[in-house]
Tab-separated table of C-alpha atoms in Angstrom:
chain	number	residue	atom	x	y	z
A	18	MET	CA	7.232	3.939	58.617
A	19	ASN	CA	5.954	6.984	60.530
A	20	ALA	CA	5.830	9.992	58.219
A	21	ALA	CA	6.768	12.471	60.958
A	22	PRO	CA	10.521	11.641	61.008
A	23	LEU	CA	10.586	11.832	57.212
A	24	ARG	CA	8.968	15.270	57.243
A	25	THR	CA	11.475	16.401	59.850
A	26	GLU	CA	14.410	15.227	57.744
A	27	LEU	CA	12.977	16.924	54.673
A	28	LYS	CA	12.808	20.221	56.567
A	29	ARG	CA	16.020	20.138	58.596
A	30	SER	CA	18.443	18.187	56.455
A	31	VAL	CA	20.265	19.223	53.300
A	32	ALA	CA	17.428	17.663	51.248
A	33	PRO	CA	15.737	20.988	50.291
A	34	VAL	CA	19.097	22.436	49.258
A	35	ALA	CA	19.846	19.328	47.176
A	36	ALA	CA	16.461	19.527	45.460
A	37	LEU	CA	16.930	23.214	44.697
A	38	ALA	CA	20.472	22.649	43.374
A	39	VAL	CA	19.365	19.832	41.047
A	40	LEU	CA	16.312	21.739	39.834
A	41	ALA	CA	18.137	25.037	39.305
A	42	GLY	CA	21.085	23.362	37.606
A	43	GLY	CA	18.895	21.411	35.194
A	44	VAL	CA	16.656	24.366	34.338
A	45	ALA	CA	19.634	26.682	33.786
A	46	TYR	CA	21.355	24.134	31.553
A	47	LEU	CA	18.361	23.385	29.363
A	48	TYR	CA	16.636	26.767	29.237
A	49	LEU	CA	19.407	29.339	29.490
A	50	LEU	CA	22.217	27.733	27.483
A	51	ASP	CA	22.070	27.314	23.707
A	52	GLY	CA	23.213	23.919	22.494
A	53	PRO	CA	22.220	20.901	20.415
A	54	TRP	CA	19.443	20.126	22.915
A	55	THR	CA	17.565	23.194	21.592
A	56	GLN	CA	17.901	22.513	17.877
A	57	ARG	CA	15.845	20.764	15.213
A	58	SER	CA	14.176	17.392	15.562
A	59	THR	CA	16.507	16.228	18.340
A	60	ALA	CA	15.610	19.128	20.646
A	61	TRP	CA	14.748	18.028	24.173
A	62	THR	CA	11.196	19.389	23.807
A	63	ALA	CA	10.558	17.911	20.334
A	64	GLN	CA	10.202	14.162	20.924
A	65	TRP	CA	9.772	11.828	23.892
A	66	THR	CA	12.981	9.857	23.342
A	67	ALA	CA	14.974	13.059	22.877
A	68	LEU	CA	13.469	14.430	26.112
A	69	ALA	CA	14.563	11.350	28.035
A	70	LEU	CA	18.078	11.235	26.585
A	71	TRP	CA	18.787	14.949	26.969
A	72	THR	CA	17.614	14.989	30.588
A	73	ARG	CA	19.885	12.014	31.203
A	74	SER	CA	22.757	13.979	29.691
A	75	LEU	CA	22.238	16.566	32.456
A	76	LEU	CA	23.558	14.048	34.967
A	77	VAL	CA	27.125	14.775	33.923
A	78	VAL	CA	26.666	17.872	36.121
A	79	LEU	CA	23.773	16.999	38.424
A	80	TRP	CA	25.024	13.605	39.594
A	81	PRO	CA	28.259	14.941	41.166
A	82	VAL	CA	26.152	17.629	42.877
A	83	ALA	CA	23.881	14.972	44.398
A	84	VAL	CA	26.880	12.907	45.528
A	85	GLY	CA	28.637	15.905	47.089
A	86	LEU	CA	25.542	17.143	48.925
A	87	GLY	CA	24.888	13.619	50.160
A	88	ALA	CA	28.383	13.544	51.629
A	89	LEU	CA	27.746	16.920	53.268
A	90	GLN	CA	24.626	15.514	54.916
A	91	GLY	CA	26.612	12.495	56.043
A	92	LEU	CA	28.816	14.745	58.195
A	93	ARG	CA	25.894	15.991	60.308
A	94	ASP	CA	26.075	13.550	63.213
A	95	HIS	CA	29.852	13.856	63.470
A	96	ARG	CA	29.778	17.673	63.417
A	97	SER	CA	27.041	17.806	66.045
A	98	LYS	CA	28.866	15.173	68.156
A	99	THR	CA	25.727	13.055	68.472
A	100	VAL	CA	26.998	9.771	67.053
A	101	GLU	CA	27.176	7.996	70.420
A	102	LEU	CA	23.931	9.578	71.629
A	103	LEU	CA	21.981	8.395	68.594
A	104	ALA	CA	23.532	4.941	68.847
A	105	SER	CA	22.182	4.611	72.390
A	106	THR	CA	18.575	5.438	71.503
A	107	PRO	CA	16.025	2.618	71.179
A	108	ARG	CA	15.118	3.731	67.657
A	109	PRO	CA	16.310	0.998	65.255
A	110	LEU	CA	19.415	1.837	63.236
A	111	LEU	CA	17.779	0.662	60.005
A	112	HIS	CA	14.848	2.977	60.624
A	113	ARG	CA	17.059	6.010	61.223
A	114	THR	CA	19.161	5.187	58.168
A	115	ALA	CA	16.171	4.633	55.916
A	116	VAL	CA	14.559	7.939	56.934
A	117	LEU	CA	17.734	9.940	56.351
A	118	ALA	CA	18.528	8.291	53.011
A	119	GLY	CA	14.886	8.337	51.929
A	120	ALA	CA	14.521	12.073	52.540
A	121	LEU	CA	17.556	12.974	50.446
A	122	ALA	CA	16.713	10.500	47.677
A	123	LEU	CA	13.130	11.762	47.540
A	124	ALA	CA	14.334	15.362	47.256
A	125	VAL	CA	16.696	14.837	44.326
A	126	VAL	CA	14.302	12.519	42.493
A	127	THR	CA	11.467	15.035	42.851
A	128	ALA	CA	13.663	17.810	41.443
A	129	PHE	CA	14.641	15.630	38.492
A	130	ALA	CA	10.999	14.699	37.920
A	131	LEU	CA	10.063	18.397	37.772
A	132	ILE	CA	12.697	18.971	35.064
A	133	VAL	CA	11.319	16.070	33.044
A	134	LEU	CA	7.756	17.276	33.621
A	135	SER	CA	8.585	20.760	32.341
A	136	GLY	CA	9.891	19.225	29.118
A	137	ALA	CA	7.041	16.723	28.850
A	138	VAL	CA	4.452	19.515	28.842
A	139	GLN	CA	6.162	21.009	25.789
A	140	VAL	CA	6.660	17.659	24.059
A	141	MET	CA	2.924	16.990	24.318
A	142	GLY	CA	2.348	20.047	22.160
A	143	ASN	CA	5.053	19.180	19.625
A	144	ALA	CA	5.076	15.386	19.180
A	145	THR	CA	2.454	13.259	17.465
A	146	TYR	CA	4.274	9.986	18.180
A	147	VAL	CA	3.633	8.866	21.759
A	148	HIS	CA	5.261	5.760	23.225
A	149	PRO	CA	6.282	4.435	26.667
A	150	ARG	CA	9.852	3.453	25.783
A	151	TRP	CA	11.227	6.773	26.994
A	152	LEU	CA	10.137	6.107	30.573
A	153	PRO	CA	12.866	3.538	31.471
A	154	ILE	CA	15.523	6.027	30.370
A	155	VAL	CA	14.129	8.640	32.763
A	156	LEU	CA	13.558	6.163	35.600
A	157	VAL	CA	17.164	4.976	35.455
A	158	GLY	CA	18.243	8.627	35.561
A	159	ALA	CA	16.174	9.212	38.697
A	160	LEU	CA	17.599	6.040	40.238
A	161	SER	CA	21.132	7.234	39.513
A	162	LEU	CA	20.530	10.505	41.388
A	163	ALA	CA	19.044	8.670	44.364
A	164	ALA	CA	21.876	6.113	44.403
A	165	GLY	CA	24.529	8.832	44.113
A	166	ALA	CA	23.029	10.819	46.992
A	167	VAL	CA	22.831	7.714	49.217
A	168	LEU	CA	26.400	6.734	48.343
A	169	GLY	CA	27.520	10.244	49.245
A	170	LEU	CA	25.698	9.937	52.581
A	171	GLY	CA	27.506	6.724	53.370
A	172	VAL	CA	30.939	7.996	52.392
A	173	GLY	CA	30.375	11.202	54.372
A	174	ARG	CA	29.448	9.145	57.458
A	175	ALA	CA	32.433	6.823	57.001
A	176	LEU	CA	34.944	9.647	56.324
A	177	PRO	CA	33.751	12.557	58.500
A	178	SER	CA	36.098	15.232	57.228
A	179	PRO	CA	35.198	18.705	55.905
A	180	PHE	CA	37.231	17.817	52.818
A	181	THR	CA	35.092	14.768	52.026
A	182	PRO	CA	32.127	16.494	50.276
A	183	PRO	CA	34.162	18.611	47.806
A	184	ALA	CA	36.640	15.792	47.176
A	185	LEU	CA	33.851	13.282	46.575
A	186	ALA	CA	31.966	15.682	44.259
A	187	MET	CA	35.132	16.262	42.225
A	188	ALA	CA	35.800	12.510	42.103
A	189	ALA	CA	32.214	11.880	40.913
A	190	PHE	CA	32.569	14.523	38.203
A	191	ALA	CA	35.907	13.053	37.081
A	192	PHE	CA	34.301	9.590	37.031
A	193	VAL	CA	31.471	10.752	34.746
A	194	VAL	CA	33.799	12.698	32.444
A	195	LEU	CA	36.289	9.857	32.131
A	196	LEU	CA	33.558	7.341	31.313
A	197	GLY	CA	32.120	9.743	28.759
A	198	ASP	CA	35.462	10.472	27.103
A	199	LEU	CA	38.669	8.533	27.728
A	200	LEU	CA	37.705	5.248	29.384
A	201	GLY	CA	34.262	4.980	27.805
A	202	GLN	CA	35.241	5.586	24.179
A	203	ARG	CA	36.734	3.268	21.604
A	204	ARG	CA	39.074	5.048	19.152
A	205	LEU	CA	38.567	3.833	15.593
A	206	VAL	CA	39.649	4.772	12.069
A	207	THR	CA	37.584	4.155	8.937
A	208	ASP	CA	38.994	2.536	5.804
A	209	GLN	CA	39.345	6.053	4.398
A	210	GLY	CA	41.499	7.150	7.353
A	211	ILE	CA	38.796	9.169	9.157
A	212	PRO	CA	39.268	8.949	12.958
A	213	TYR	CA	36.169	8.713	15.132
A	214	THR	CA	35.035	7.335	18.481
A	215	GLU	CA	32.323	4.938	19.604
A	216	PRO	CA	31.090	4.376	23.169
A	217	ASN	CA	32.118	1.085	24.733
A	218	ARG	CA	30.574	-0.914	27.563
A	219	LEU	CA	32.280	1.146	30.282
A	220	SER	CA	30.491	4.284	29.080
A	221	LEU	CA	27.202	2.677	30.130
A	222	LEU	CA	28.333	2.712	33.773
A	223	SER	CA	28.011	6.495	33.689
A	224	PRO	CA	24.668	7.899	34.844
A	225	ALA	CA	24.792	10.336	31.919
A	226	VAL	CA	24.376	9.561	28.228
A	227	GLY	CA	26.082	11.158	25.242
A	228	GLU	CA	24.807	13.710	22.758
A	229	VAL	CA	21.544	12.834	20.998
A	230	ARG	CA	22.150	12.507	17.243
A	231	ASP	CA	19.119	10.559	16.050
A	232	VAL	CA	15.495	10.355	17.213
A	233	LEU	CA	14.985	6.951	15.603
A	234	THR	CA	17.248	5.086	18.046
A	235	THR	CA	16.903	4.420	21.746
A	236	LEU	CA	18.718	2.570	24.522
A	237	ALA	CA	18.321	-1.201	24.512
A	238	PRO	CA	16.462	-2.943	27.387
A	239	SER	CA	19.676	-4.728	28.383
A	240	VAL	CA	21.233	-1.300	29.014
A	241	HIS	CA	18.443	-0.361	31.426
A	242	LEU	CA	18.800	-3.701	33.210
A	243	GLY	CA	22.574	-3.495	33.561
A	244	GLN	CA	22.544	0.128	34.696
A	245	SER	CA	19.833	-0.601	37.263
A	246	ALA	CA	21.884	-3.436	38.749
A	247	TRP	CA	24.932	-1.180	39.008
A	248	LEU	CA	22.983	1.662	40.606
A	249	LEU	CA	21.159	-0.569	43.085
A	250	GLY	CA	24.515	-1.966	44.173
A	251	MET	CA	25.749	1.611	44.602
A	252	ALA	CA	22.737	2.511	46.749
A	253	ALA	CA	23.136	-0.645	48.853
A	254	THR	CA	26.779	0.239	49.516
A	255	GLY	CA	25.728	3.732	50.611
A	256	LEU	CA	23.183	2.292	53.060
A	257	ALA	CA	25.696	-0.228	54.364
A	258	LEU	CA	28.240	2.537	54.984
A	259	LEU	CA	25.594	4.520	56.852
A	260	MET	CA	24.935	1.573	59.144
A	261	ALA	CA	28.536	0.369	59.546
A	262	SER	CA	30.309	1.262	62.795
A	263	THR	CA	33.506	-0.765	62.483
A	264	PRO	CA	36.342	-0.820	59.924
A	265	ARG	CA	35.364	-4.352	58.956
A	266	GLY	CA	31.764	-3.291	58.405
A	267	ARG	CA	32.872	-0.404	56.196
A	268	LEU	CA	35.073	-2.767	54.183
A	269	LEU	CA	32.230	-5.241	53.692
A	270	ALA	CA	29.967	-2.383	52.629
A	271	GLY	CA	31.760	-2.347	49.297
A	272	VAL	CA	30.551	-5.850	48.438
A	273	PRO	CA	27.155	-4.735	47.001
A	274	LEU	CA	28.892	-2.157	44.818
A	275	LEU	CA	31.304	-4.762	43.462
A	276	ALA	CA	28.489	-7.285	42.962
A	277	GLY	CA	26.416	-4.681	41.105
A	278	LEU	CA	29.395	-3.828	38.912
A	279	LEU	CA	30.063	-7.458	37.988
A	280	LEU	CA	26.393	-8.112	37.292
A	281	ALA	CA	26.144	-4.964	35.166
A	282	LEU	CA	29.206	-5.860	33.102
A	283	SER	CA	27.743	-9.301	32.444
A	284	VAL	CA	24.494	-7.775	31.175
A	285	LEU	CA	25.572	-4.593	29.383
A	286	PRO	CA	26.140	-5.047	25.615
A	287	THR	CA	29.596	-4.549	24.120
A	288	ASP	CA	28.560	-3.601	20.589
A	289	LEU	CA	27.307	-0.095	19.811
A	290	ARG	CA	24.462	-1.470	17.696
A	291	ARG	CA	23.163	-3.428	20.676
A	292	MET	CA	23.507	-0.435	23.019
A	293	TYR	CA	21.508	1.908	20.804
A	294	VAL	CA	18.816	0.055	18.903
A	295	ALA	CA	16.364	1.166	16.231
A	296	ASP	CA	12.897	2.110	17.353
A	297	GLY	CA	10.896	0.258	14.703
A	298	SER	CA	7.620	1.955	15.566
A	299	ALA	CA	9.193	5.411	15.379
A	300	ALA	CA	10.727	4.627	11.973
A	301	ARG	CA	7.481	3.297	10.472
A	302	LEU	CA	6.631	5.292	7.363
A	303	VAL	CA	3.501	7.410	6.998
A	304	CYS	CA	2.767	8.459	3.417
A	305	GLU	CA	0.708	10.965	1.504
A	306	GLY	CA	0.912	9.932	-2.129
A	307	PRO	CA	4.577	9.537	-3.127
A	308	VAL	CA	5.843	11.466	-0.064
A	309	CYS	CA	6.660	9.515	3.104
A	310	VAL	CA	7.987	10.471	6.522
A	311	THR	CA	8.585	8.512	9.707
A	312	GLN	CA	5.995	8.214	12.441
A	313	VAL	CA	8.109	10.552	14.590
A	314	GLN	CA	7.889	13.315	11.963
A	315	ARG	CA	4.258	12.747	11.032
A	316	ARG	CA	3.380	16.346	11.859
A	317	GLN	CA	5.766	17.507	9.102
A	318	LEU	CA	3.996	15.528	6.376
A	319	ALA	CA	1.315	18.126	5.619
A	320	GLY	CA	3.910	20.830	5.009
A	321	LEU	CA	6.167	18.543	2.993
A	322	ALA	CA	3.696	16.832	0.663
A	323	GLY	CA	2.861	19.863	-1.508
A	324	PRO	CA	6.412	21.215	-2.066
A	325	ALA	CA	7.788	17.686	-2.559
A	326	GLY	CA	5.079	16.861	-5.099
A	327	THR	CA	5.927	20.057	-7.006
A	328	ALA	CA	9.593	19.070	-6.979
A	329	LEU	CA	8.794	15.631	-8.426
A	330	SER	CA	6.721	17.232	-11.195
A	331	LEU	CA	9.531	19.626	-12.136
A	332	LEU	CA	12.087	16.820	-12.133
A	333	ASP	CA	9.846	14.672	-14.315
A	334	ARG	CA	9.501	17.514	-16.822
A	335	LYS	CA	13.266	17.963	-17.060
A	336	LEU	CA	14.598	14.407	-16.663
A	337	GLY	CA	11.777	12.337	-18.092
A	338	PRO	CA	11.990	8.591	-17.334
A	339	ASP	CA	15.139	9.112	-15.256
A	340	ALA	CA	13.344	11.368	-12.751
A	341	PRO	CA	12.694	10.143	-9.180
A	342	ARG	CA	9.135	9.117	-8.375
A	343	ALA	CA	9.005	9.402	-4.578
A	344	VAL	CA	10.350	11.396	-1.636
A	345	GLN	CA	11.089	9.563	1.610
A	346	GLU	CA	12.667	10.391	4.938
A	347	ASP	CA	15.834	8.371	5.441
A	348	THR	CA	15.490	5.859	8.281
A	349	ALA	CA	19.003	4.367	8.121
A	350	SER	CA	21.296	4.991	11.062
A	351	PRO	CA	24.160	7.354	10.084
A	352	THR	CA	27.513	5.564	9.939
A	353	VAL	CA	30.946	7.140	9.837
A	354	GLY	CA	32.936	6.076	6.763
A	355	THR	CA	29.874	5.042	4.736
A	356	PRO	CA	28.051	7.494	2.437
A	357	PRO	CA	24.334	7.976	3.117
A	358	PRO	CA	22.067	5.657	1.100
A	359	ARG	CA	21.025	6.890	-2.355
A	360	ARG	CA	18.263	5.711	-4.678
A	361	ARG	CA	17.631	6.873	-8.206
A	362	ALA	CA	13.851	6.467	-7.994
A	363	THR	CA	13.485	7.890	-4.467
A	364	VAL	CA	14.769	11.108	-2.953
A	365	LEU	CA	16.039	10.243	0.540
A	366	PHE	CA	16.438	13.087	3.008
A	367	ARG	CA	16.664	13.970	6.702
A	368	PHE	CA	14.869	16.896	8.297
A	369	ASP	CA	18.043	17.895	10.149
A	370	ASP	CA	20.211	18.062	7.018
A	371	PRO	CA	21.343	21.644	6.267
A	372	LEU	CA	19.274	21.719	3.062
A	373	PHE	CA	16.029	20.828	4.823
A	374	ALA	CA	16.379	22.364	8.275
A	375	GLY	CA	13.721	25.055	8.558
A	376	ALA	CA	12.844	24.967	4.815
A	377	ARG	CA	9.223	25.652	3.872
A	378	GLY	CA	7.249	26.167	0.651
A	379	GLU	CA	9.366	26.990	-2.402
A	380	ARG	CA	12.593	26.653	-0.418
A	381	LEU	CA	11.562	23.104	0.453
A	382	THR	CA	10.804	22.385	-3.216
A	383	ARG	CA	14.307	23.511	-4.165
A	384	ALA	CA	15.784	21.458	-1.318
A	385	VAL	CA	14.098	18.282	-2.611
A	386	ILE	CA	15.328	19.006	-6.162
A	387	ALA	CA	18.870	19.659	-4.954
A	388	GLN	CA	18.896	16.463	-2.886
A	389	SER	CA	17.629	14.399	-5.824
A	390	LEU	CA	20.272	15.755	-8.224
A	391	VAL	CA	23.287	15.898	-5.889
A	392	PRO	CA	22.702	13.721	-2.807
A	393	ASP	CA	25.239	13.972	-0.004
A	394	CYS	CA	28.252	11.669	-0.386
A	395	SER	CA	29.960	12.793	2.821
A	396	LEU	CA	31.663	10.020	4.792
A	397	LEU	CA	31.020	11.967	8.011
A	398	PRO	CA	27.279	12.503	8.635
A	399	PRO	CA	26.108	16.038	9.512
A	400	SER	CA	25.084	14.780	12.970
A	401	TRP	CA	28.750	13.892	13.552
A	402	GLY	CA	30.003	17.279	12.366
A	403	GLY	CA	30.318	16.527	8.647
A	404	SER	CA	29.553	19.025	5.879
A	405	VAL	CA	28.939	19.016	2.120
A	406	ALA	CA	31.893	19.986	-0.088
A	407	ILE	CA	31.698	23.478	-1.611
A	408	ASP	CA	31.914	22.103	-5.178
A	409	ASP	CA	28.960	19.827	-4.453
A	410	VAL	CA	26.952	22.780	-3.107
A	411	ILE	CA	27.743	24.716	-6.295
A	412	ALA	CA	26.646	21.748	-8.404
A	413	GLN	CA	23.410	21.529	-6.391
A	414	SER	CA	22.733	25.223	-6.901
A	415	VAL	CA	23.361	25.198	-10.664
A	416	ALA	CA	21.413	21.973	-11.297
A	417	THR	CA	18.471	23.175	-9.195
A	418	ARG	CA	18.366	26.405	-11.173
A	419	TRP	CA	18.347	24.353	-14.367
A	420	VAL	CA	15.265	22.441	-13.173
A	421	THR	CA	13.283	25.373	-11.758
A	422	GLY	CA	14.372	28.041	-14.224
A	423	HIS	CA	14.766	30.541	-11.396
A	424	PRO	CA	17.954	31.718	-9.667
A	425	GLN	CA	16.628	31.624	-6.091
A	426	PRO	CA	19.272	30.489	-3.593
A	427	LEU	CA	19.081	27.124	-1.923
A	428	PRO	CA	18.373	26.845	1.805
A	429	GLY	CA	21.640	27.686	3.531
A	430	ALA	CA	22.759	29.860	0.590
A	431	LEU	CA	26.161	29.614	-1.063
A	432	PRO	CA	29.128	31.201	0.688
A	433	PRO	CA	30.129	34.536	-0.942
A	434	ASP	CA	33.333	33.114	-2.416
A	435	ALA	CA	31.359	30.347	-4.192
A	436	ALA	CA	28.550	32.495	-5.601
A	437	GLU	CA	30.694	33.784	-8.477
A	438	ARG	CA	31.796	30.268	-9.428
A	439	ALA	CA	28.169	29.119	-9.360
A	440	GLU	CA	27.113	31.988	-11.630
A	441	SER	CA	29.913	31.196	-14.070
A	442	ALA	CA	28.987	27.499	-14.146
A	443	TRP	CA	25.339	28.408	-14.726
A	444	ARG	CA	26.117	30.700	-17.663
A	445	ALA	CA	28.240	27.972	-19.252
A	446	LEU	CA	25.460	25.390	-18.824
A	447	ALA	CA	22.706	27.716	-20.055
A	448	ALA	CA	24.666	28.486	-23.236
A	449	LEU	CA	24.511	24.819	-24.319
A	450	PRO	CA	21.732	23.262	-26.441
A	451	PRO	CA	18.901	21.713	-24.349
A	452	GLY	CA	19.957	18.167	-25.226
A	453	GLU	CA	23.522	18.785	-24.071
A	454	GLN	CA	22.272	20.394	-20.859
A	455	ARG	CA	20.220	17.302	-20.070
A	456	ALA	CA	23.167	15.033	-20.874
A	457	ARG	CA	25.423	17.016	-18.509
A	458	VAL	CA	22.900	16.823	-15.666
A	459	ARG	CA	22.452	13.078	-16.223
A	460	ALA	CA	26.220	12.603	-16.165
A	461	MET	CA	26.350	14.549	-12.909
A	462	ARG	CA	23.640	12.314	-11.405
A	463	GLU	CA	25.619	9.227	-12.390
A	464	VAL	CA	28.584	10.588	-10.485
A	465	THR	CA	26.625	11.588	-7.397
A	466	HIS	CA	24.634	8.377	-7.084
A	467	SER	CA	27.795	6.302	-7.292
A	468	CYS	CA	29.789	8.707	-5.077
A	469	GLN	CA	32.648	8.290	-7.551
A	470	GLY	CA	34.053	11.508	-8.963
A	471	GLU	CA	33.268	15.225	-8.899
A	472	PRO	CA	29.678	16.346	-9.667
A	473	LEU	CA	30.691	19.892	-10.618
A	474	ALA	CA	33.328	18.633	-13.067
A	475	ALA	CA	30.728	16.391	-14.719
A	476	LEU	CA	28.269	19.267	-14.948
A	477	GLU	CA	30.923	21.466	-16.582
A	478	GLY	CA	31.656	18.736	-19.128
A	479	GLY	CA	35.137	17.967	-17.824
A	480	THR	CA	36.544	14.820	-16.277
A	481	ALA	CA	34.304	13.545	-13.501
A	482	ARG	CA	36.960	11.406	-11.866
């Protein structure tokens, strides 16, 4: 293909506007707005998988923009009244169509690539775990923008009305939102009566992905394959609509889209655990003595090892043989309705838990002690919006003070209304003989590690159930 027509289309078509809209929208969303994509270990600039998934989440806004601007470009020949003139030229129809579609697709893909590149530069300075499995996620996102723009071109050519671009953009936005919420979610209730939602197979037809909750999981290869088939069918339909000149041709143009949909539905997994799969390499443990973290968080190990080792020493002095002997980052996938895993000999934790988020030095030591004595028994993980009960936070605070001998607050200090209760519980515990204090703390640990009963009640010597 001669590059001159392509350069002309890039200059004179809506392609530069589309590239600027995609680039500006993505940069504004990620850099100017404060949201979960800027926080903790799942921030879009923290890890490669998080970068890929968060940039894909942008498509809930950027994809409708690409579709609408594609439709606007599709009106050009009709508005300039050159349809018959262009049809009479010796230049092949396929060539003209490919140049027009290629210019717009190249523009939006380049803009998306610049967004990813801006995040990748920052990830290179933050992440120690490098892997190629994030690339398919990004490539499918770029394909979705190109396919959406080409589909918009075709629909704009087939329905040359000034109402087509805004109507098509709104329809694309409604499509993405519905697949991300109503049609793409399965409503479930746990055995304990907690309602929650899980994405179903239809959600994978959306170019966007949901909120990133865990850096140890990624999209399965079958998801990339099914989404690619769907998007290629979409792009083929857009090209066919661009080339069609009869009602029958426009009707047949929908065949690739339908074929891509059927192929995608036959490939896409139906179970959540086969949509999002564990990244075994990312979850591989790296240890320094008794302290272990995942490969993804390897950079955190140096700052964790010292405070965690101090915590284990203090626990051993107070609890003796019952004290935990190791500290390990939890690699299990959070599940609604099931308490996080607990081990008596190992303190399991997550860097994004409220106790550990941002903790350093002595605060980190107290966080490890608190987690070992009163591990979280919440049936709704923090990444799903769950929180630790106030009584459990009070029990953590009092028991941690008993181990360290100092009244420093835990990370994420007690709410004002609970501080007085914590002080009262501490005075009652401190007034007991040392043997009784140890017995109370052991009883509290029994309760917390079984997730049966109330830790604070056990610590106060009352009924734990």
